[in-house]
Coordinates of N, CA and C and ligand atoms in Angstrom, one line a residue:
M1 N -110.0 98.0 47.3 CA -109.5 97.3 46.1 C -110.0 95.8 46.3
I2 N -111.0 95.4 45.3 CA -111.5 94.0 45.4 C -111.1 93.3 44.2
P3 N -110.2 92.2 44.4 CA -109.9 91.4 43.2 C -111.1 90.7 42.7
L4 N -111.5 90.6 41.7 CA -112.7 89.7 41.2 C -112.3 88.4 40.9
P5 N -113.2 87.3 40.9 CA -112.8 86.0 40.6 C -112.5 86.1 39.0
L6 N -111.3 85.4 38.5 CA -110.9 85.5 37.4 C -111.9 85.1 36.2
P7 N -111.8 85.7 35.1 CA -112.9 85.5 34.2 C -112.6 84.1 33.5
R8 N -113.7 83.6 33.1 CA -113.9 82.2 32.6 C -113.9 82.4 31.0
I9 N -113.1 81.8 30.3 CA -113.5 81.8 28.8 C -114.0 80.4 28.3
R10 N -113.3 79.2 28.6 CA -114.0 78.0 28.6 C -115.3 78.0 29.4
S11 N -116.3 77.7 28.8 CA -117.8 77.5 29.6 C -118.5 76.5 28.8
D12 N -119.6 76.1 29.5 CA -120.7 75.3 28.9 C -121.9 76.0 28.9
V13 N -122.0 77.4 29.0 CA -123.1 78.1 29.0 C -123.7 78.1 27.5
L14 N -124.7 79.1 27.3 CA -125.4 79.1 26.1 C -124.5 79.5 24.8
S15 N -124.7 79.1 23.5 CA -124.1 79.6 22.5 C -124.4 81.0 22.3
V16 N -123.6 81.7 21.3 CA -123.9 82.9 20.8 C -125.4 83.2 20.2
E17 N -125.7 82.1 19.5 CA -127.1 82.2 18.9 C -128.2 82.1 20.1
Q18 N -127.9 81.4 20.8 CA -128.9 81.0 21.9 C -129.1 82.5 22.8
A19 N -127.9 82.9 23.1 CA -127.8 84.1 23.8 C -128.7 85.2 23.2
L20 N -128.3 85.3 21.9 CA -128.9 86.3 21.0 C -130.7 86.1 20.9
A21 N -131.0 84.8 20.9 CA -132.3 84.5 20.7 C -133.2 84.7 22.1
Y22 N -132.5 84.4 23.1 CA -133.2 84.3 24.5 C -132.8 85.8 25.3
R23 N -132.1 86.7 24.6 CA -131.9 88.0 25.2 C -133.3 88.7 25.1
R24 N -133.7 89.3 26.3 CA -134.8 90.1 26.4 C -134.6 91.2 27.4
S25 N -135.2 92.4 27.3 CA -135.1 93.2 28.5 C -136.0 92.9 29.6
H26 N -135.4 92.5 30.8 CA -136.2 92.1 32.0 C -136.3 93.3 33.0
R27 N -137.6 93.2 33.4 CA -137.8 94.4 34.3 C -138.4 93.8 35.8
R28 N -138.9 92.5 35.7 CA -139.2 91.9 36.8 C -138.2 90.9 37.4
F29 N -137.9 91.0 38.7 CA -136.6 90.2 39.1 C -137.0 89.3 40.3
R30 N -136.4 88.3 40.6 CA -136.5 87.5 42.0 C -135.9 88.4 42.9
D31 N -136.3 87.9 44.1 CA -135.6 88.5 45.4 C -134.5 87.7 45.7
E32 N -133.2 87.6 44.7 CA -132.2 86.8 45.1 C -131.0 87.6 44.8
P33 N -130.0 87.4 45.4 CA -128.9 88.1 45.1 C -128.1 87.5 43.9
L34 N -127.0 88.4 43.3 CA -126.2 87.9 42.3 C -124.9 87.3 43.2
S35 N -124.3 86.5 42.3 CA -122.8 85.9 42.8 C -121.8 86.9 42.3
I36 N -120.8 87.1 43.2 CA -119.7 87.9 42.7 C -118.9 87.2 41.5
S37 N -119.0 85.9 41.2 CA -118.5 85.3 40.0 C -119.3 85.7 38.8
D38 N -120.6 85.7 38.9 CA -121.4 86.1 37.8 C -121.1 87.8 37.4
V39 N -120.9 88.5 38.4 CA -120.9 89.9 38.3 C -119.4 90.0 37.5
S40 N -118.5 89.4 38.0 CA -117.0 89.4 37.4 C -117.3 89.0 36.0
Q41 N -117.8 87.9 35.6 CA -118.0 87.5 34.3 C -118.5 88.5 33.3
I42 N -119.7 89.3 33.8 CA -120.4 90.3 33.2 C -119.4 91.4 32.8
L43 N -118.7 91.8 33.9 CA -117.7 92.9 33.8 C -116.8 92.7 32.9
W44 N -116.2 91.4 32.8 CA -115.2 91.2 31.9 C -115.7 91.1 30.5
A45 N -117.0 90.6 30.1 CA -117.8 90.5 28.8 C -117.8 91.9 28.6
A46 N -118.2 92.9 29.4 CA -118.5 94.2 29.1 C -117.2 95.0 28.5
Y47 N -116.3 94.8 29.2 CA -115.0 95.7 29.0 C -113.6 95.0 29.5
G48 N -113.6 93.7 29.6 CA -112.6 93.1 30.0 C -111.3 92.9 29.1
L49 N -110.3 92.6 29.6 CA -109.1 92.5 28.9 C -109.0 91.1 28.0
S50 N -108.7 91.4 26.7 CA -108.6 90.1 25.8 C -107.4 90.0 25.0
L51 N -106.8 91.1 25.0 CA -105.5 91.0 24.1 C -104.3 91.8 24.8
P52 N -103.8 90.9 25.9 CA -103.1 91.6 26.9 C -101.9 92.3 26.3
V53 N -101.2 91.8 25.1 CA -100.1 92.5 24.7 C -100.3 94.0 24.4
K54 N -101.4 94.2 23.8 CA -101.8 95.4 23.3 C -102.7 96.3 24.3
G55 N -103.1 95.5 25.1 CA -104.1 96.1 26.1 C -105.6 96.3 25.5
F56 N -105.8 95.8 24.6 CA -107.1 95.5 24.0 C -108.1 94.9 24.8
L57 N -109.4 95.3 24.7 CA -110.7 94.8 25.6 C -111.5 94.0 24.8
T58 N -112.5 93.4 25.4 CA -113.5 92.6 24.7 C -114.5 93.5 23.8
C59 N -114.6 94.7 24.0 CA -115.4 95.6 23.4 C -114.6 96.4 22.2
P60 N -115.2 96.5 21.0 CA -114.4 97.4 20.0 C -114.4 98.7 20.4
S61 N -113.3 99.3 20.0 CA -113.2 100.7 20.5 C -112.5 101.5 19.2
A62 N -112.9 102.5 18.8 CA -112.5 103.5 17.8 C -111.1 103.6 18.2
G63 N -110.2 103.2 17.2 CA -108.7 103.6 17.4 C -108.2 103.0 18.7
A64 N -108.9 102.0 19.2 CA -108.4 101.5 20.5 C -108.1 102.5 21.5
T65 N -108.9 103.5 21.6 CA -108.8 104.7 22.5 C -109.4 104.4 23.9
Y66 N -110.4 103.5 24.0 CA -110.9 103.0 25.1 C -111.4 104.1 26.1
P67 N -112.4 105.0 25.8 CA -112.8 106.1 26.5 C -113.8 105.6 27.7
L68 N -114.3 104.7 27.7 CA -115.3 104.1 28.5 C -114.7 103.9 30.0
E69 N -115.4 104.0 31.0 CA -115.2 103.6 32.4 C -116.6 103.1 33.0
L70 N -116.4 101.9 33.3 CA -117.6 101.1 34.0 C -117.7 101.3 35.4
Y71 N -119.0 101.7 36.0 CA -119.1 101.8 37.3 C -120.3 100.6 37.8
L72 N -120.0 99.9 38.8 CA -120.8 98.8 39.2 C -121.5 99.6 40.5
V73 N -122.9 99.5 40.6 CA -123.7 100.2 41.5 C -124.5 99.0 42.1
V74 N -124.4 98.9 43.6 CA -125.0 97.7 44.1 C -125.7 98.4 45.6
G75 N -126.7 97.7 46.0 CA -127.3 98.1 47.3 C -126.8 97.0 48.2
T76 N -127.5 96.9 49.5 CA -127.2 96.2 50.7 C -127.5 94.8 50.3
E77 N -126.6 93.7 50.4 CA -126.9 92.4 50.2 C -127.4 92.0 48.9
D78 N -126.7 92.8 47.8 CA -127.2 92.6 46.5 C -126.2 91.7 45.8
V79 N -124.9 91.6 46.2 CA -123.9 90.7 45.5 C -123.2 89.9 46.5
E80 N -123.3 88.5 46.3 CA -122.8 87.7 47.5 C -121.4 87.3 47.2
L81 N -120.5 87.5 48.2 CA -119.1 87.3 47.9 C -118.9 85.7 48.4
G82 N -119.7 85.1 49.0 CA -119.5 83.7 49.8 C -119.3 83.8 51.1
D83 N -119.5 82.7 51.9 CA -119.3 82.6 53.5 C -120.3 83.8 54.2
G84 N -121.4 84.1 53.4 CA -122.5 85.0 53.9 C -122.1 86.5 53.9
E85 N -120.9 86.7 53.1 CA -120.5 88.0 53.0 C -121.0 88.6 51.7
F86 N -121.2 90.0 51.8 CA -121.8 90.7 50.6 C -120.8 91.8 50.2
L87 N -120.9 92.3 49.0 CA -120.2 93.5 48.6 C -121.0 94.6 49.4
E88 N -120.1 95.5 49.7 CA -120.6 96.7 50.6 C -121.6 97.6 49.7
P89 N -122.6 98.2 50.1 CA -123.5 98.9 49.0 C -122.6 100.3 48.8
G90 N -122.9 100.6 47.5 CA -122.3 101.8 46.8 C -121.8 101.7 45.5
A91 N -120.8 102.4 45.0 CA -120.3 102.3 43.7 C -119.0 101.9 43.6
Y92 N -118.5 101.2 42.7 CA -117.3 100.8 42.5 C -116.9 101.0 40.9
R93 N -115.6 101.3 40.8 CA -115.1 101.4 39.4 C -114.3 100.0 39.1
Y94 N -114.7 99.6 37.7 CA -114.2 98.5 37.2 C -112.8 98.7 36.5
L95 N -111.7 98.2 36.9 CA -110.5 98.5 36.3 C -110.2 97.0 35.4
P96 N -110.2 97.2 34.0 CA -110.2 96.0 33.2 C -108.8 95.2 33.2
H97 N -107.7 96.2 33.3 CA -106.4 95.5 33.1 C -106.1 94.5 34.3
S98 N -106.3 94.9 35.5 CA -106.1 94.1 36.8 C -107.4 93.3 37.2
H99 N -108.6 93.7 36.5 CA -109.8 92.9 36.8 C -110.3 93.0 38.2
V100 N -110.1 94.2 38.6 CA -110.4 94.6 40.0 C -111.7 95.6 40.2
L101 N -112.2 95.7 41.4 CA -113.1 96.9 41.6 C -112.4 97.7 42.6
T102 N -112.6 99.0 42.5 CA -112.3 99.9 43.4 C -113.5 100.6 44.0
Y103 N -113.6 100.7 45.4 CA -114.7 101.3 46.0 C -114.8 102.7 45.8
V104 N -115.5 103.5 44.9 CA -115.4 104.9 44.8 C -116.5 105.6 45.7
K105 N -117.4 105.0 46.0 CA -118.5 105.9 46.9 C -119.5 104.9 47.7
P106 N -119.3 104.9 48.9 CA -120.0 104.1 49.7 C -121.4 104.5 50.0
G107 N -122.3 103.7 50.5 CA -123.6 104.4 51.0 C -124.8 104.1 50.0
H108 N -125.8 104.9 50.0 CA -127.1 104.8 49.4 C -127.0 105.2 47.9
V109 N -126.1 104.8 47.2 CA -125.9 105.2 46.0 C -127.1 104.8 45.0
K110 N -127.4 103.4 45.3 CA -128.4 102.6 44.4 C -129.8 103.5 44.5
E111 N -130.2 103.9 45.6 CA -131.3 104.8 45.6 C -131.2 106.1 44.9
E112 N -130.1 106.8 45.0 CA -129.8 108.0 44.3 C -129.9 107.7 42.7
V113 N -129.2 106.6 42.3 CA -129.3 106.1 40.9 C -130.6 105.9 40.3
Y114 N -131.5 105.3 41.1 CA -132.8 105.0 41.0 C -133.6 106.2 40.6
R115 N -133.4 107.2 41.3 CA -134.2 108.6 41.4 C -133.6 109.1 40.1
A116 N -132.3 109.2 39.8 CA -131.7 109.8 38.7 C -132.2 109.3 37.4
C117 N -132.7 107.8 37.6 CA -133.2 107.1 36.3 C -134.7 107.4 36.4
L118 N -135.3 108.4 36.7 CA -136.6 108.8 36.6 C -137.5 107.7 37.4
S119 N -137.0 107.1 38.4 CA -137.6 106.3 39.4 C -138.2 105.1 38.6
Q120 N -137.5 104.5 37.8 CA -137.9 103.4 37.1 C -137.6 102.2 38.1
K121 N -138.7 101.5 38.6 CA -138.6 100.6 39.6 C -137.8 99.4 39.4
W122 N -137.7 99.1 38.2 CA -136.6 97.8 37.9 C -135.1 98.3 38.1
V123 N -135.0 99.4 38.3 CA -133.5 99.8 38.7 C -133.4 99.6 40.2
L124 N -134.3 99.8 40.9 CA -134.2 99.3 42.5 C -134.3 98.0 42.8
N125 N -135.2 97.2 42.0 CA -135.5 95.8 42.0 C -134.4 95.0 41.5
A126 N -133.6 95.6 40.6 CA -132.2 94.8 40.0 C -131.3 94.8 41.2
R127 N -130.3 93.9 41.1 CA -129.4 93.6 42.1 C -128.0 94.4 41.9
A128 N -127.9 94.8 40.5 CA -126.7 95.6 40.1 C -126.9 96.3 39.1
S129 N -126.3 97.5 38.9 CA -126.4 98.4 37.8 C -125.0 98.8 37.3
I130 N -125.0 98.6 35.9 CA -123.4 99.1 35.4 C -123.5 100.3 34.7
V131 N -123.2 101.2 35.2 CA -123.1 102.6 34.5 C -121.8 102.6 33.5
I132 N -122.3 102.9 32.4 CA -121.3 103.0 31.3 C -121.0 104.5 31.2
A133 N -120.0 105.1 31.6 CA -119.6 106.4 31.6 C -118.4 106.6 30.6
A134 N -118.1 108.0 30.1 CA -117.0 108.0 29.1 C -116.3 109.3 29.5
N135 N -115.0 109.1 29.0 CA -114.2 110.5 29.2 C -114.0 110.7 27.6
Y136 N -114.9 111.4 27.0 CA -115.0 111.7 25.6 C -113.6 112.2 24.8
E137 N -112.9 113.0 25.6 CA -111.8 113.5 25.2 C -110.8 112.5 24.8
R138 N -110.6 111.3 25.3 CA -109.7 110.2 25.0 C -110.0 109.9 23.4
T139 N -111.2 110.1 23.1 CA -111.5 109.7 21.6 C -111.5 110.9 20.7
T140 N -112.1 112.1 21.3 CA -112.1 113.3 20.5 C -110.8 113.9 20.1
R141 N -109.9 113.8 21.1 CA -108.4 114.0 20.9 C -108.0 113.6 19.6
Y142 N -108.4 112.6 19.1 CA -107.9 111.9 17.8 C -108.8 112.2 16.6
Y143 N -110.2 112.2 16.8 CA -111.2 112.1 15.9 C -112.0 113.5 15.7
G144 N -111.9 114.3 16.6 CA -112.6 115.6 16.6 C -114.1 115.2 17.0
E145 N -114.8 116.1 16.4 CA -116.3 115.8 16.8 C -116.9 114.4 16.5
R146 N -116.4 114.0 15.3 CA -116.9 112.6 15.1 C -116.6 111.5 16.2
G147 N -115.7 111.8 17.0 CA -115.2 111.0 18.2 C -116.4 110.8 19.1
V148 N -117.2 111.9 19.1 CA -118.4 111.9 20.0 C -119.3 110.7 19.8
R149 N -119.5 110.5 18.4 CA -120.4 109.5 17.9 C -119.7 108.1 18.1
Y150 N -118.4 107.9 17.9 CA -117.6 106.8 18.2 C -117.7 106.4 19.7
V151 N -117.8 107.4 20.8 CA -117.9 106.9 22.0 C -119.3 106.4 22.3
I152 N -120.5 106.9 21.7 CA -121.7 106.5 22.0 C -121.8 105.1 21.3
L153 N -121.3 104.8 20.2 CA -121.4 103.6 19.5 C -120.8 102.5 20.5
E154 N -119.5 102.9 21.0 CA -118.8 101.9 21.8 C -119.7 101.6 22.9
A155 N -120.4 102.6 23.7 CA -121.2 102.4 24.7 C -122.3 101.1 24.4
G156 N -122.8 101.3 23.2 CA -123.8 100.3 22.8 C -123.2 98.9 22.6
H157 N -121.9 98.7 21.9 CA -121.4 97.5 22.1 C -121.2 96.9 23.3
C158 N -120.8 97.9 24.4 CA -120.3 97.4 25.6 C -121.8 96.8 26.4
A159 N -122.8 97.5 26.1 CA -124.1 97.2 26.7 C -124.6 96.0 26.3
Q160 N -124.4 95.8 24.9 CA -124.8 94.5 24.4 C -124.1 93.3 24.9
N161 N -122.7 93.6 25.1 CA -121.8 92.3 25.8 C -122.5 92.2 27.0
I162 N -123.0 93.1 28.0 CA -123.6 93.0 29.2 C -124.8 92.0 29.0
Y163 N -125.7 92.6 28.1 CA -127.0 91.8 27.9 C -126.6 90.2 27.6
L164 N -125.7 90.0 26.5 CA -125.5 88.7 26.1 C -125.0 87.8 27.3
E165 N -123.9 88.3 28.0 CA -123.2 87.5 29.0 C -124.3 87.4 30.2
A166 N -125.1 88.3 30.4 CA -126.2 88.1 31.4 C -127.3 87.0 31.1
T167 N -127.6 87.1 29.9 CA -128.5 86.1 29.2 C -127.8 84.6 29.3
A168 N -126.6 84.5 29.0 CA -125.9 83.2 29.0 C -125.7 82.7 30.3
L169 N -125.6 83.5 31.3 CA -125.6 83.2 32.7 C -126.9 83.0 33.3
G170 N -128.0 83.0 32.6 CA -129.4 82.7 33.1 C -129.8 84.0 33.9
L171 N -129.3 85.0 33.8 CA -129.6 86.5 34.5 C -130.5 87.1 33.5
G172 N -131.0 88.2 34.0 CA -131.9 89.2 33.1 C -131.5 90.6 33.4
A173 N -131.3 91.3 32.0 CA -130.8 92.7 32.2 C -131.6 93.6 31.4
V174 N -131.6 94.9 31.7 CA -132.4 95.8 31.0 C -131.5 97.2 30.7
A175 N -131.7 97.6 29.8 CA -130.7 98.9 29.3 C -131.5 100.1 29.7
I176 N -130.8 101.1 30.2 CA -131.4 102.2 30.7 C -130.7 103.4 30.1
G177 N -131.5 104.1 29.4 CA -131.0 105.3 28.7 C -131.7 106.6 29.3
A178 N -132.8 106.3 30.0 CA -133.6 107.4 30.5 C -133.0 107.8 31.7
F179 N -132.1 108.9 32.0 CA -131.7 109.4 33.2 C -131.3 110.6 33.0
Y180 N -131.2 111.5 34.2 CA -130.9 112.8 34.3 C -129.3 112.7 34.3
D181 N -128.5 113.2 33.4 CA -127.1 113.0 33.4 C -126.3 113.5 34.5
D182 N -126.7 114.7 34.8 CA -126.1 115.3 36.0 C -126.3 114.7 37.4
E183 N -127.5 114.2 37.5 CA -127.9 113.4 38.9 C -127.3 112.0 38.9
L184 N -127.2 111.6 37.8 CA -126.4 110.3 37.7 C -125.0 110.2 38.0
A185 N -124.4 111.3 37.4 CA -123.0 111.5 37.4 C -122.7 111.8 39.0
E186 N -123.4 112.6 39.8 CA -123.3 113.1 41.1 C -123.5 111.8 42.0
A187 N -124.6 111.0 41.6 CA -124.8 109.8 42.4 C -123.6 108.9 42.6
I188 N -122.9 108.7 41.5 CA -122.0 107.6 41.6 C -120.4 108.4 41.6
G189 N -120.6 109.7 41.8 CA -119.2 110.4 42.1 C -118.4 110.5 41.0
L190 N -118.8 110.8 39.6 CA -117.9 110.8 38.6 C -117.1 112.1 38.6
R191 N -115.9 111.9 38.1 CA -115.0 113.2 38.0 C -115.7 114.0 36.9
E192 N -115.2 115.3 36.8 CA -115.9 116.3 35.9 C -115.9 115.9 34.5
E193 N -114.6 115.2 34.2 CA -114.4 115.2 32.8 C -115.1 113.7 32.1
V194 N -115.7 112.8 33.1 CA -116.3 111.8 32.7 C -118.0 111.9 32.9
K195 N -118.6 111.4 31.9 CA -120.0 111.7 31.7 C -120.6 110.3 31.5
P196 N -121.7 110.2 32.1 CA -122.7 108.9 32.1 C -123.3 108.7 30.6
V197 N -123.3 107.7 29.9 CA -123.5 107.5 28.5 C -124.9 106.4 28.5
Y198 N -124.7 105.6 29.3 CA -125.7 104.3 29.2 C -125.8 103.6 30.5
M199 N -126.7 102.9 30.7 CA -126.7 102.0 32.0 C -127.3 100.6 31.8
V200 N -126.9 99.5 32.4 CA -127.6 98.4 32.4 C -127.9 97.9 33.7
S201 N -129.1 97.6 34.1 CA -129.5 96.9 35.3 C -129.6 95.4 35.2
I202 N -129.2 94.6 36.3 CA -129.2 93.2 36.1 C -129.6 92.6 37.4
G203 N -130.4 91.5 37.3 CA -130.9 90.8 38.2 C -131.3 89.2 38.0
V204 N -131.8 88.5 38.9 CA -132.3 87.2 38.6 C -133.7 87.3 37.9
P205 N -134.0 87.0 36.7 CA -135.3 87.4 36.2 C -136.3 86.5 36.7
L206 N -137.5 87.1 36.8 CA -138.7 86.3 37.3 C -139.1 85.3 36.3
R207 N -138.9 85.4 35.0 CA -139.2 84.5 34.1 C -138.4 84.7 33.0
R208 N -137.6 83.5 32.6 CA -136.5 83.6 31.4 C -137.4 83.6 30.1
Y209 N -136.9 84.0 29.2 CA -137.6 84.0 27.9 C -136.8 82.9 27.0
F210 N -137.6 82.1 26.2 CA -137.3 81.1 25.4 C -138.0 81.1 24.1
I211 N -137.3 80.9 23.0 CA -137.9 80.4 21.7 C -137.2 79.3 21.1
S212 N -137.9 78.4 20.6 CA -137.4 77.3 19.9 C -137.0 77.5 18.4
E213 N -136.1 76.7 18.0 CA -135.8 77.1 16.5 C -137.1 76.8 15.6
E214 N -137.7 75.6 16.0 CA -139.0 75.3 15.2 C -140.0 76.6 15.2
S215 N -140.2 77.0 16.3 CA -141.3 78.1 16.5 C -140.9 79.4 15.7
L216 N -139.5 79.7 15.8 CA -138.8 80.8 15.0 C -139.0 80.6 13.6
H217 N -138.7 79.3 13.1 CA -138.6 79.0 11.7 C -140.4 79.2 11.1
E218 N -141.2 78.7 12.1 CA -142.5 78.8 11.7 C -142.9 80.2 11.5
H219 N -142.5 81.3 12.4 CA -142.9 82.5 12.2 C -142.2 83.2 11.0
I220 N -141.1 82.8 10.8 CA -140.4 83.4 9.6 C -141.2 83.1 8.4
K221 N -141.7 81.8 8.3 CA -142.2 81.2 7.1 C -143.7 81.9 7.0
I222 N -144.3 82.2 8.2 CA -145.6 82.9 8.1 C -145.5 84.4 7.6
N223 N -144.4 84.7 8.0 CA -144.1 86.4 7.6 C -143.9 86.4 6.1
R224 N -143.2 85.2 5.6 CA -142.8 85.1 4.2 C -144.0 85.0 3.5
R225 N -145.1 84.2 4.0 CA -146.3 83.8 3.2 C -147.0 85.2 3.0
R226 N -147.2 85.9 4.2 CA -147.9 87.2 4.2 C -147.4 88.2 3.3
K227 N -146.1 88.1 2.9 CA -145.4 89.1 1.9 C -145.5 88.4 0.6
G228 N -146.2 87.4 0.5 CA -146.2 86.6 -0.9 C -145.1 86.1 -1.4
L229 N -144.1 85.7 -0.5 CA -142.7 85.4 -0.9 C -142.7 83.9 -1.0
L230 N -143.7 83.1 -0.7 CA -143.7 81.7 -0.8 C -144.9 81.1 -1.5
Ligands
LIG1 C1 -130.7 103.3 23.9 C2 -131.9 102.5 24.7 C3 -132.4 103.2 25.8 C4 -133.2 102.3 26.6 N1 -133.7 102.8 27.7 C5 -134.4 102.4 28.5 C6 -135.0 102.8 29.7 O1 -134.6 103.9 30.1 N2 -135.8 101.9 30.5 C7 -136.3 100.8 30.0 O2 -137.0 100.1 30.8 N3 -135.7 100.3 28.8 C8 -135.1 100.8 28.1 N4 -134.5 100.3 26.9 C9 -135.0 99.0 26.6 C10 -135.9 98.9 25.6 O3 -137.3 99.4 26.1 C11 -136.1 97.4 24.9 O4 -134.9 97.1 24.3 C12 -137.1 97.4 23.8 O5 -138.6 97.4 24.4 C13 -137.2 96.0 23.2 O6 -137.3 94.9 23.9 P1 -136.0 93.8 24.2 O7 -134.7 94.4 24.7 O8 -136.7 92.7 25.1 O9 -135.8 93.1 22.9 C14 -133.6 101.0 26.3 C15 -133.1 100.5 25.0 C16 -132.1 101.3 24.2 C17 -131.7 100.5 23.0

């Protein structure tokens, strides 16, 4: 059980608009580890506690059923704890209410995850991947078949939270939907009733994306003129 640094709400990182404008899918990363405080902040943004009296989280959830389970996958010396210490390689489950990681599978999980993701090399070069898995029954129990769609939509909200927080912290993320479900489930040791839905890999980007307001406005105006709107 690893207690994560407590999430920050007050911060001087990018505005929501800047995070939206600068968010891109990054597939080339620097050879640098992530800090545990950045990983903590990203997990909290993804699926962290925000309304304690009701147990509601940062991610919208159909009927507040919260079917998602988040798993952090790291390799050797990928996430720095401080004092030259690193998270042990393997898979960890994130528990939102106590904001802790539990070590669920030690070893070369990252390499197995990479292979399960059709050997997309950015999965290996990234320093952490967050597998968004779901216990569909938590939602379909109330909503029947329609609940399946709700769970998938919720995973999208969660992934976008990861993208935006990573961007705000100056990190780069890439969504991964291309994977063999059974292989990924096996790699991170999911229980039978929990299925992988989506994944996001994160690292220090080789280059950050930037667009100025002036340039954006210029392009919108050009597009308007092309359409004969101006
Ligand atoms: C559902 C979904 C699945 C995706 N799967 C992958 C993937 O397996 N590998 C990958 O490199 N990018 C994946 N992407 C990222 C897209 O390629 C990317 O969002 C798109 O090229 C637009 O670029 P942008 O994110 O920088 O705006 C996925 C995106 C979505 C929404």
